[in-house]
Amino acid sequence: MKVCVIPGDGIGVEITAEALRVLEALRGDGLKIEFEHALLGGCAVDATGKPYPEATSKLAREADAILLGAVGGPKWDTLPREQRPERGLLGIRADLGVFANLRPAILYPELANASSLKPEVVSGLDILIVRELTGDIYFGQPRGIEERDTQWGRQRVGWNTMIYAEEEIRRIGRVAFEAAGKRGGKLCSVDKMNVLECTQLWREVITAMAAEYPDVELSHMLVDNAAMQLVKAPKQFDVIVTGNMFGDILSDEASMLTGSIGMLPSASLDANNKGLYEPSHGSAPDIAGKGVANPLATILSAAMLLRYSGEDEANAVRIENAVRKVLAQGLRTGDIYEAGTQRVGTKEMGDAVIAAL
Ligand code: NAD
């Protein structure tokens, strides 16, 4: 595999270094993997004047997968919008056409106290949200704000278009059914078919696909109920698939059930399972350079990279088990520290994961 490594800014540099060491340890054990480094975000602006330089685009397009840290920081906050680090992130996602966003929310039993919900409701939680990332009301045309005659007189109205083509639903459906098949075998499709025609089509297409995946048990839920069920009884879910807007909201809700932003990986995939893998958190300027950031979200993103782009389930599981082991040993970075555990830095956490491998 050719992996394009993009550390980015702030703690991105420290946490990707640890994920890379974990992958290198597996390479020492027979994994065939090569790395190329590229710039994105603030550091790319400093070096080239652009947040997403052509050289990075070329390397990212040529690679089988991209491992990304995080971008941004106060140093670049006053730049014009086009030069902001976040533009680099949107640029690379659009450039690679990654339409399937996979966000697992796992609560390791050792971290059950980190959640704002009762430990018995969330302990052992392990769900995966599959969110469509490039369609829906966020991208639908027409859209705009203009003055019109209304029942309240002439005034501005704003409107957006929620739109999905059948094939657009089918391709995200395939990702979700396949993911469910590799996990607990349960898929819940979330829509608002009682009110929105667009999501009525969503339900019809997903329902028709179920016959191709006899091992997966499909259910449907309206989005308002799903939001409620996620905080009431989140462990009823295995994989959830939904559109861009509902997925945006539900994936943030689900990730916060775990209470630990430093633990959450993500993957964004294209039709060929080429993917961009990154932690769900940002560049944490407040702790950057101090060697205290939690590298586990990025290490778990590397596990997802092996699973989805490398079709290497065995090594993905090895990394995930190693992470479970260091948590069971009581090692904690500052963000997940609690009395009675052992506080460690970024590099010590990386060392411990490698030792556990
Ligand atoms: P953030 O996620 O960077 O930080 C929020 C809080 O969580 C901070 O207190 C931080 O110290 C802590 N935190 C985050 N990751 C951690 C880790 N691995 N270990 C320990 N603690 C961790 O969000 P923010 O402060 O809103 O944003 C900071 C910068 O990051 C901004 O420039 C923002 O634009 C950028 N950002 C980038 C991404 C990305 O690259 N995908 C995502 C979100 C924010």
PDB file of N, CA, C and O in Angstrom, residues 39 126 246 289 293 305 323:
ATOM      1  N   LEU A  39       2.115  18.238   2.647  1.00  0.00           N
ATOM      2  CA  LEU A  39       1.699  19.380   3.460  1.00  0.00           C
ATOM      3  C   LEU A  39       0.231  19.724   3.213  1.00  0.00           C
ATOM      4  O   LEU A  39      -0.242  19.659   2.084  1.00  0.00           O
ATOM      5  N   ASP A 126     -20.645   0.316  20.968  1.00  0.00           N
ATOM      6  CA  ASP A 126     -19.821   0.129  19.770  1.00  0.00           C
ATOM      7  C   ASP A 126     -20.730   0.272  18.558  1.00  0.00           C
ATOM      8  O   ASP A 126     -21.325  -0.687  18.095  1.00  0.00           O
ATOM      9  N   PHE A 246     -28.736  14.634   8.206  1.00  0.00           N
ATOM     10  CA  PHE A 246     -29.064  13.859   9.408  1.00  0.00           C
ATOM     11  C   PHE A 246     -27.783  13.235   9.979  1.00  0.00           C
ATOM     12  O   PHE A 246     -27.604  13.162  11.193  1.00  0.00           O
ATOM     13  N   GLY A 289       2.563  20.839  20.794  1.00  0.00           N
ATOM     14  CA  GLY A 289       4.000  20.952  21.085  1.00  0.00           C
ATOM     15  C   GLY A 289       4.378  20.535  22.492  1.00  0.00           C
ATOM     16  O   GLY A 289       5.549  20.541  22.857  1.00  0.00           O
ATOM     17  N   ALA A 293      -0.811  15.291  23.883  1.00  0.00           N
ATOM     18  CA  ALA A 293      -2.027  14.950  23.124  1.00  0.00           C
ATOM     19  C   ALA A 293      -2.250  13.446  23.093  1.00  0.00           C
ATOM     20  O   ALA A 293      -1.293  12.662  23.101  1.00  0.00           O
ATOM     21  N   LEU A 305      -7.752   2.456   8.304  1.00  0.00           N
ATOM     22  CA  LEU A 305      -7.054   2.495   7.003  1.00  0.00           C
ATOM     23  C   LEU A 305      -6.716   1.080   6.539  1.00  0.00           C
ATOM     24  O   LEU A 305      -6.957   0.712   5.379  1.00  0.00           O
ATOM     25  N   VAL A 323      -4.859  -1.191  21.561  1.00  0.00           N
ATOM     26  CA  VAL A 323      -5.397   0.003  22.230  1.00  0.00           C
ATOM     27  C   VAL A 323      -6.218  -0.412  23.462  1.00  0.00           C
ATOM     28  O   VAL A 323      -6.078   0.166  24.542  1.00  0.00           O
TER      29      VAL A 323
END
